Amino acid sequence: NAGVTQTPKFQVLKTGQSMTLQCAQDMNHEYMSWYRQDPGMGLRLIHYSVGAGITDQGEVPNGYNVSRSTTEDFPLRLLSAAPSQTSVYFCASSYSRGDQETQYFGPGTRLLVL
Amino acid sequence: AQSVTQLDSQVPVFEEAPVELRCNYSSSVSVYLFWYVQYPNQGLQLLLKYLSGSTLVKGINGFEAEFNKSQTSFHLRKPSVHISDTAEYFCAVSDLSGFPVKAAGNKLTFGGGTRVLVKP
């Protein structure tokens, strides 16, 4: 298993540009999430999904869109990048059955918006 | 709504000394509790979690944490640290309300992190 993969590892955008951060997992996990990490603020939930076709907003969803057409993929779209979106983005997937939890984070994507 | 406070932003500690990282949370509903470690330029790795049962939870790399419901705390401890424990540690909670009830690891609220610097 490759676990959770994220591409690209690093990206520079100009204000107003759009892009998609890719996230994929090969563990057949039901749940996937996107977080952003900013200094001193820990990680904050952007969007999450509990299965293919089902997504919901997290704590900081503005400026981001997601979709979940397959179990494996959960892309995060920035429609019009802003400097405030400069951050490190982490994708996570998890599996939950009763008290059994399995969870993995991807290696992250560093985004710089100029 | 829930929140997590990590009371120390940085903790310097000498090698082989004990360390305690403090975490307090607030929530109006029952929660699951987690500790994660992030090594430089890497993603997060789960250290341990409390879902139910014994309030003393043992995790990987010799870490343990104790859930105290009355004090709404989940402090992380290690009796003897190594240089390799230098990292940033995050406490996180997930509430059991809303849809779906059991998506515990899916909707996490994180604390601001504690940087541990182990000195030789």
PDB file of C-alpha atoms in Angstrom:
ATOM      1  CA  ASN A   1       0.000   0.000   0.000  1.00  0.00           C
ATOM      2  CA  ALA A   2       1.194   3.482  -0.822  1.00  0.00           C
ATOM      3  CA  GLY A   3      -0.954   4.944   1.977  1.00  0.00           C
ATOM      4  CA  VAL A   4      -2.046   8.546   1.437  1.00  0.00           C
ATOM      5  CA  THR A   5      -0.326  10.356  -1.418  1.00  0.00           C
ATOM      6  CA  GLN A   6      -0.455  14.070  -2.152  1.00  0.00           C
ATOM      7  CA  THR A   7       0.654  15.973  -5.216  1.00  0.00           C
ATOM      8  CA  PRO A   8       2.300  18.320  -5.771  1.00  0.00           C
ATOM      9  CA  LYS A   9       4.742  18.564  -2.860  1.00  0.00           C
ATOM     10  CA  PHE A  10       5.273  22.275  -3.431  1.00  0.00           C
ATOM     11  CA  GLN A  11       3.475  24.887  -5.512  1.00  0.00           C
ATOM     12  CA  VAL A  12       3.781  28.625  -6.119  1.00  0.00           C
ATOM     13  CA  LEU A  13       0.732  30.484  -7.395  1.00  0.00           C
ATOM     14  CA  LYS A  14      -0.070  34.056  -8.249  1.00  0.00           C
ATOM     15  CA  THR A  15      -3.099  35.717  -6.706  1.00  0.00           C
ATOM     16  CA  GLY A  16      -6.204  34.810  -8.677  1.00  0.00           C
ATOM     17  CA  GLN A  17      -4.856  31.615 -10.186  1.00  0.00           C
ATOM     18  CA  SER A  18      -6.661  28.330  -9.709  1.00  0.00           C
ATOM     19  CA  MET A  19      -5.273  24.910  -8.950  1.00  0.00           C
ATOM     20  CA  THR A  20      -6.173  21.494  -7.608  1.00  0.00           C
ATOM     21  CA  LEU A  21      -4.334  19.709  -4.840  1.00  0.00           C
ATOM     22  CA  GLN A  22      -4.529  15.983  -5.369  1.00  0.00           C
ATOM     23  CA  CYS A  23      -5.039  13.384  -2.650  1.00  0.00           C
ATOM     24  CA  ALA A  24      -5.354   9.651  -3.115  1.00  0.00           C
ATOM     25  CA  GLN A  25      -5.447   6.633  -0.811  1.00  0.00           C
ATOM     26  CA  ASP A  26      -5.322   2.963  -1.648  1.00  0.00           C
ATOM     27  CA  MET A  27      -6.583   1.568   1.647  1.00  0.00           C
ATOM     28  CA  ASN A  28     -10.304   1.675   0.819  1.00  0.00           C
ATOM     29  CA  HIS A  29     -10.895   4.114   3.685  1.00  0.00           C
ATOM     30  CA  GLU A  30     -14.340   5.620   3.919  1.00  0.00           C
ATOM     31  CA  TYR A  31     -13.355   8.928   5.434  1.00  0.00           C
ATOM     32  CA  MET A  32     -11.089  11.554   3.941  1.00  0.00           C
ATOM     33  CA  SER A  33     -10.297  15.088   5.074  1.00  0.00           C
ATOM     34  CA  TRP A  34      -8.321  18.176   4.142  1.00  0.00           C
ATOM     35  CA  TYR A  35      -6.537  20.315   6.728  1.00  0.00           C
ATOM     36  CA  ARG A  36      -4.364  23.388   6.510  1.00  0.00           C
ATOM     37  CA  GLN A  37      -1.498  23.997   8.903  1.00  0.00           C
ATOM     38  CA  ASP A  38      -0.427  27.477   9.864  1.00  0.00           C
ATOM     39  CA  PRO A  39       2.192  28.406  12.491  1.00  0.00           C
ATOM     40  CA  GLY A  40       0.816  28.457  16.033  1.00  0.00           C
ATOM     41  CA  MET A  41      -2.644  27.383  14.931  1.00  0.00           C
ATOM     42  CA  GLY A  42      -2.259  23.656  14.601  1.00  0.00           C
ATOM     43  CA  LEU A  43      -4.261  22.077  11.812  1.00  0.00           C
ATOM     44  CA  ARG A  44      -7.680  23.332  10.820  1.00  0.00           C
ATOM     45  CA  LEU A  45     -10.272  21.259   8.996  1.00  0.00           C
ATOM     46  CA  ILE A  46     -11.232  22.594   5.556  1.00  0.00           C
ATOM     47  CA  HIS A  47     -13.566  19.925   4.158  1.00  0.00           C
ATOM     48  CA  TYR A  48     -14.228  16.289   4.821  1.00  0.00           C
ATOM     49  CA  SER A  49     -15.964  13.345   3.212  1.00  0.00           C
ATOM     50  CA  VAL A  50     -17.606  10.276   4.709  1.00  0.00           C
ATOM     51  CA  GLY A  51     -17.825   8.383   1.438  1.00  0.00           C
ATOM     52  CA  ALA A  52     -18.021   8.717  -2.315  1.00  0.00           C
ATOM     53  CA  GLY A  53     -20.460  11.454  -3.245  1.00  0.00           C
ATOM     54  CA  ILE A  54     -20.712  12.866   0.296  1.00  0.00           C
ATOM     55  CA  THR A  55     -18.776  15.914   1.457  1.00  0.00           C
ATOM     56  CA  ASP A  56     -19.230  18.564   4.103  1.00  0.00           C
ATOM     57  CA  GLN A  57     -17.579  21.744   5.308  1.00  0.00           C
ATOM     58  CA  GLY A  58     -15.120  21.950   8.133  1.00  0.00           C
ATOM     59  CA  GLU A  59     -13.913  24.896  10.160  1.00  0.00           C
ATOM     60  CA  VAL A  60     -12.370  26.972   7.318  1.00  0.00           C
ATOM     61  CA  PRO A  61     -14.068  26.066   4.027  1.00  0.00           C
ATOM     62  CA  ASN A  62     -14.177  29.483   2.334  1.00  0.00           C
ATOM     63  CA  GLY A  63     -12.187  29.632  -0.890  1.00  0.00           C
ATOM     64  CA  TYR A  64     -11.995  25.867  -1.273  1.00  0.00           C
ATOM     65  CA  ASN A  65     -14.116  23.284  -3.094  1.00  0.00           C
ATOM     66  CA  VAL A  66     -14.004  19.505  -2.892  1.00  0.00           C
ATOM     67  CA  SER A  67     -15.629  16.531  -4.546  1.00  0.00           C
ATOM     68  CA  ARG A  68     -15.469  12.782  -3.920  1.00  0.00           C
ATOM     69  CA  SER A  69     -16.373  10.887  -7.063  1.00  0.00           C
ATOM     70  CA  THR A  70     -14.444   7.773  -6.013  1.00  0.00           C
ATOM     71  CA  THR A  71     -13.424   6.226  -2.685  1.00  0.00           C
ATOM     72  CA  GLU A  72      -9.753   6.673  -3.572  1.00  0.00           C
ATOM     73  CA  ASP A  73      -9.554  10.343  -4.550  1.00  0.00           C
ATOM     74  CA  PHE A  74     -10.387  13.570  -2.736  1.00  0.00           C
ATOM     75  CA  PRO A  75      -9.079  16.633  -4.629  1.00  0.00           C
ATOM     76  CA  LEU A  76      -9.079  20.117  -3.106  1.00  0.00           C
ATOM     77  CA  ARG A  77      -9.698  23.012  -5.482  1.00  0.00           C
ATOM     78  CA  LEU A  78      -8.670  26.613  -5.049  1.00  0.00           C
ATOM     79  CA  LEU A  79     -10.759  28.594  -7.529  1.00  0.00           C
ATOM     80  CA  SER A  80      -9.027  31.962  -7.082  1.00  0.00           C
ATOM     81  CA  ALA A  81      -5.937  31.790  -4.904  1.00  0.00           C
ATOM     82  CA  ALA A  82      -5.304  34.468  -2.287  1.00  0.00           C
ATOM     83  CA  PRO A  83      -2.154  35.148  -0.205  1.00  0.00           C
ATOM     84  CA  SER A  84      -4.136  34.085   2.898  1.00  0.00           C
ATOM     85  CA  GLN A  85      -4.190  30.583   1.447  1.00  0.00           C
ATOM     86  CA  THR A  86      -0.423  30.279   1.756  1.00  0.00           C
ATOM     87  CA  SER A  87      -0.129  27.256   4.017  1.00  0.00           C
ATOM     88  CA  VAL A  88       0.784  23.602   4.257  1.00  0.00           C
ATOM     89  CA  TYR A  89      -2.104  21.352   3.274  1.00  0.00           C
ATOM     90  CA  PHE A  90      -2.560  17.852   4.628  1.00  0.00           C
ATOM     91  CA  CYS A  91      -4.923  15.194   3.420  1.00  0.00           C
ATOM     92  CA  ALA A  92      -5.974  12.406   5.758  1.00  0.00           C
ATOM     93  CA  SER A  93      -7.938   9.196   5.450  1.00  0.00           C
ATOM     94  CA  SER A  94      -9.456   7.072   8.153  1.00  0.00           C
ATOM     95  CA  TYR A  95     -11.433   3.932   8.780  1.00  0.00           C
ATOM     96  CA  SER A  96     -13.725   3.456  11.740  1.00  0.00           C
ATOM     97  CA  ARG A  97     -15.449   0.306  12.948  1.00  0.00           C
ATOM     98  CA  GLY A  98     -16.658   0.381  16.515  1.00  0.00           C
ATOM     99  CA  ASP A  99     -13.657   1.279  18.647  1.00  0.00           C
ATOM    100  CA  GLN A 100     -11.220   0.361  15.909  1.00  0.00           C
ATOM    101  CA  GLU A 101      -9.696   3.412  14.295  1.00  0.00           C
ATOM    102  CA  THR A 102      -7.092   3.561  11.573  1.00  0.00           C
ATOM    103  CA  GLN A 103      -5.915   6.902  10.337  1.00  0.00           C
ATOM    104  CA  TYR A 104      -3.188   8.198   8.078  1.00  0.00           C
ATOM    105  CA  PHE A 105      -1.982  11.615   7.013  1.00  0.00           C
ATOM    106  CA  GLY A 106      -0.333  12.394   3.711  1.00  0.00           C
ATOM    107  CA  PRO A 107       3.095  14.091   3.526  1.00  0.00           C
ATOM    108  CA  GLY A 108       1.606  17.514   2.790  1.00  0.00           C
ATOM    109  CA  THR A 109       1.611  20.116   0.028  1.00  0.00           C
ATOM    110  CA  ARG A 110       3.331  23.453   0.632  1.00  0.00           C
ATOM    111  CA  LEU A 111       1.494  26.246  -1.164  1.00  0.00           C
ATOM    112  CA  LEU A 112       2.816  29.777  -1.597  1.00  0.00           C
ATOM    113  CA  VAL A 113       0.460  32.385  -3.042  1.00  0.00           C
ATOM    114  CA  LEU A 114       2.153  35.588  -4.178  1.00  0.00           C
TER     115      LEU A 114
ATOM    116  CA  ALA B   1     -18.234  23.688  19.148  1.00  0.00           C
ATOM    117  CA  GLN B   2     -15.070  22.388  20.717  1.00  0.00           C
ATOM    118  CA  SER B   3     -11.617  23.768  21.297  1.00  0.00           C
ATOM    119  CA  VAL B   4      -8.216  22.484  22.323  1.00  0.00           C
ATOM    120  CA  THR B   5      -5.566  24.366  24.261  1.00  0.00           C
ATOM    121  CA  GLN B   6      -1.968  23.257  24.475  1.00  0.00           C
ATOM    122  CA  LEU B   7      -0.591  25.291  27.296  1.00  0.00           C
ATOM    123  CA  ASP B   8       3.070  25.217  26.272  1.00  0.00           C
ATOM    124  CA  SER B   9       4.190  26.289  22.835  1.00  0.00           C
ATOM    125  CA  GLN B  10       7.758  25.084  23.457  1.00  0.00           C
ATOM    126  CA  VAL B  11       9.234  22.609  25.909  1.00  0.00           C
ATOM    127  CA  PRO B  12      13.016  22.234  26.148  1.00  0.00           C
ATOM    128  CA  VAL B  13      14.093  19.060  27.929  1.00  0.00           C
ATOM    129  CA  PHE B  14      17.358  17.220  28.495  1.00  0.00           C
ATOM    130  CA  GLU B  15      17.907  13.762  27.089  1.00  0.00           C
ATOM    131  CA  GLU B  16      16.738  10.968  29.428  1.00  0.00           C
ATOM    132  CA  ALA B  17      14.628  13.401  31.454  1.00  0.00           C
ATOM    133  CA  PRO B  18      10.848  13.027  31.693  1.00  0.00           C
ATOM    134  CA  VAL B  19       8.511  15.271  29.749  1.00  0.00           C
ATOM    135  CA  GLU B  20       4.846  16.187  30.095  1.00  0.00           C
ATOM    136  CA  LEU B  21       2.883  18.026  27.434  1.00  0.00           C
ATOM    137  CA  ARG B  22      -0.356  19.556  28.602  1.00  0.00           C
ATOM    138  CA  CYS B  23      -3.625  19.510  26.705  1.00  0.00           C
ATOM    139  CA  ASN B  24      -6.996  20.809  27.805  1.00  0.00           C
ATOM    140  CA  TYR B  25     -10.158  20.704  25.768  1.00  0.00           C
ATOM    141  CA  SER B  26     -13.666  22.045  25.904  1.00  0.00           C
ATOM    142  CA  SER B  27     -16.684  20.367  24.409  1.00  0.00           C
ATOM    143  CA  SER B  28     -20.357  20.113  25.188  1.00  0.00           C
ATOM    144  CA  VAL B  29     -20.470  16.486  24.055  1.00  0.00           C
ATOM    145  CA  SER B  30     -18.412  13.354  24.497  1.00  0.00           C
ATOM    146  CA  VAL B  31     -15.159  13.330  22.585  1.00  0.00           C
ATOM    147  CA  TYR B  32     -12.425  11.115  21.285  1.00  0.00           C
ATOM    148  CA  LEU B  33      -8.904  12.348  22.061  1.00  0.00           C
ATOM    149  CA  PHE B  34      -5.694  12.016  20.098  1.00  0.00           C
ATOM    150  CA  TRP B  35      -2.027  12.923  20.243  1.00  0.00           C
ATOM    151  CA  TYR B  36      -0.008  13.290  17.045  1.00  0.00           C
ATOM    152  CA  VAL B  37       3.680  13.861  16.402  1.00  0.00           C
ATOM    153  CA  GLN B  38       5.124  15.773  13.472  1.00  0.00           C
ATOM    154  CA  TYR B  39       8.815  15.434  12.707  1.00  0.00           C
ATOM    155  CA  PRO B  40      10.431  18.228  10.665  1.00  0.00           C
ATOM    156  CA  ASN B  41       9.106  18.449   7.119  1.00  0.00           C
ATOM    157  CA  GLN B  42       6.891  15.423   7.557  1.00  0.00           C
ATOM    158  CA  GLY B  43       3.201  14.680   7.950  1.00  0.00           C
ATOM    159  CA  LEU B  44       1.477  13.768  11.172  1.00  0.00           C
ATOM    160  CA  GLN B  45       1.806  10.398  12.849  1.00  0.00           C
ATOM    161  CA  LEU B  46      -0.663   9.113  15.403  1.00  0.00           C
ATOM    162  CA  LEU B  47       0.971   8.556  18.821  1.00  0.00           C
ATOM    163  CA  LEU B  48      -2.062   7.392  20.759  1.00  0.00           C
ATOM    164  CA  LYS B  49      -5.785   7.815  21.121  1.00  0.00           C
ATOM    165  CA  TYR B  50      -8.504   7.599  23.727  1.00  0.00           C
ATOM    166  CA  LEU B  51     -11.846   6.321  22.512  1.00  0.00           C
ATOM    167  CA  SER B  52     -13.246   4.628  25.619  1.00  0.00           C
ATOM    168  CA  GLY B  53     -12.284   2.315  28.466  1.00  0.00           C
ATOM    169  CA  SER B  54      -9.152   2.771  30.585  1.00  0.00           C
ATOM    170  CA  THR B  55      -8.235   6.400  31.063  1.00  0.00           C
ATOM    171  CA  LEU B  56      -4.504   5.632  30.840  1.00  0.00           C
ATOM    172  CA  VAL B  57      -3.583   5.125  27.230  1.00  0.00           C
ATOM    173  CA  LYS B  58      -0.258   3.800  26.016  1.00  0.00           C
ATOM    174  CA  GLY B  59       1.024   4.691  22.588  1.00  0.00           C
ATOM    175  CA  ILE B  60       4.032   4.229  20.385  1.00  0.00           C
ATOM    176  CA  ASN B  61       7.618   5.224  21.229  1.00  0.00           C
ATOM    177  CA  GLY B  62       7.055   4.957  24.995  1.00  0.00           C
ATOM    178  CA  PHE B  63       4.466   7.731  25.238  1.00  0.00           C
ATOM    179  CA  GLU B  64       1.351   7.563  27.362  1.00  0.00           C
ATOM    180  CA  ALA B  65      -1.520   9.888  28.145  1.00  0.00           C
ATOM    181  CA  GLU B  66      -4.194  10.096  30.785  1.00  0.00           C
ATOM    182  CA  PHE B  67      -7.741  11.195  30.140  1.00  0.00           C
ATOM    183  CA  ASN B  68      -9.218  13.202  32.988  1.00  0.00           C
ATOM    184  CA  LYS B  69     -12.867  13.933  32.307  1.00  0.00           C
ATOM    185  CA  SER B  70     -13.414  16.165  35.352  1.00  0.00           C
ATOM    186  CA  GLN B  71     -10.478  18.384  34.405  1.00  0.00           C
ATOM    187  CA  THR B  72     -11.101  17.993  30.643  1.00  0.00           C
ATOM    188  CA  SER B  73      -7.441  17.194  30.151  1.00  0.00           C
ATOM    189  CA  PHE B  74      -5.417  14.694  28.156  1.00  0.00           C
ATOM    190  CA  HIS B  75      -1.772  15.241  29.096  1.00  0.00           C
ATOM    191  CA  LEU B  76       0.982  13.370  27.282  1.00  0.00           C
ATOM    192  CA  ARG B  77       3.979  11.956  29.145  1.00  0.00           C
ATOM    193  CA  LYS B  78       7.198  10.122  28.494  1.00  0.00           C
ATOM    194  CA  PRO B  79       9.437   9.024  31.381  1.00  0.00           C
ATOM    195  CA  SER B  80      12.722   9.339  29.481  1.00  0.00           C
ATOM    196  CA  VAL B  81      13.111  11.219  26.215  1.00  0.00           C
ATOM    197  CA  HIS B  82      15.597  10.682  23.414  1.00  0.00           C
ATOM    198  CA  ILE B  83      17.092  13.114  20.952  1.00  0.00           C
ATOM    199  CA  SER B  84      14.848  11.534  18.329  1.00  0.00           C
ATOM    200  CA  ASP B  85      11.765  12.778  20.210  1.00  0.00           C
ATOM    201  CA  THR B  86      12.539  16.313  19.047  1.00  0.00           C
ATOM    202  CA  ALA B  87       9.392  17.188  17.124  1.00  0.00           C
ATOM    203  CA  GLU B  88       6.113  19.072  17.325  1.00  0.00           C
ATOM    204  CA  TYR B  89       3.257  17.426  19.160  1.00  0.00           C
ATOM    205  CA  PHE B  90      -0.416  18.085  18.583  1.00  0.00           C
ATOM    206  CA  CYS B  91      -3.390  17.262  20.743  1.00  0.00           C
ATOM    207  CA  ALA B  92      -6.705  16.826  18.934  1.00  0.00           C
ATOM    208  CA  VAL B  93     -10.310  16.039  19.747  1.00  0.00           C
ATOM    209  CA  SER B  94     -13.187  14.734  17.723  1.00  0.00           C
ATOM    210  CA  ASP B  95     -16.749  14.994  18.943  1.00  0.00           C
ATOM    211  CA  LEU B  96     -19.331  12.315  18.511  1.00  0.00           C
ATOM    212  CA  SER B  97     -22.208  14.574  17.556  1.00  0.00           C
ATOM    213  CA  GLY B  98     -23.662  15.176  14.142  1.00  0.00           C
ATOM    214  CA  PHE B  99     -23.352  13.109  11.029  1.00  0.00           C
ATOM    215  CA  PRO B 100     -21.896  10.557  10.985  1.00  0.00           C
ATOM    216  CA  VAL B 101     -21.654   9.670  14.648  1.00  0.00           C
ATOM    217  CA  LYS B 102     -18.628   7.471  14.321  1.00  0.00           C
ATOM    218  CA  ALA B 103     -16.417   9.546  12.033  1.00  0.00           C
ATOM    219  CA  ALA B 104     -14.106  10.134  14.965  1.00  0.00           C
ATOM    220  CA  GLY B 105     -10.840  10.432  13.121  1.00  0.00           C
ATOM    221  CA  ASN B 106     -12.346  12.410  10.328  1.00  0.00           C
ATOM    222  CA  LYS B 107     -13.268  15.701  11.953  1.00  0.00           C
ATOM    223  CA  LEU B 108     -10.485  16.740  14.245  1.00  0.00           C
ATOM    224  CA  THR B 109     -10.007  19.969  16.136  1.00  0.00           C
ATOM    225  CA  PHE B 110      -6.323  20.518  16.872  1.00  0.00           C
ATOM    226  CA  GLY B 111      -4.452  22.450  19.480  1.00  0.00           C
ATOM    227  CA  GLY B 112      -1.769  24.911  18.452  1.00  0.00           C
ATOM    228  CA  GLY B 113       1.047  22.427  18.973  1.00  0.00           C
ATOM    229  CA  THR B 114       3.972  22.060  21.387  1.00  0.00           C
ATOM    230  CA  ARG B 115       7.524  22.000  20.099  1.00  0.00           C
ATOM    231  CA  VAL B 116       9.731  19.635  22.079  1.00  0.00           C
ATOM    232  CA  LEU B 117      13.458  20.233  21.849  1.00  0.00           C
ATOM    233  CA  VAL B 118      15.528  17.478  23.419  1.00  0.00           C
ATOM    234  CA  LYS B 119      19.005  18.626  24.399  1.00  0.00           C
ATOM    235  CA  PRO B 120      21.980  16.300  24.886  1.00  0.00           C
TER     236      PRO B 120
END
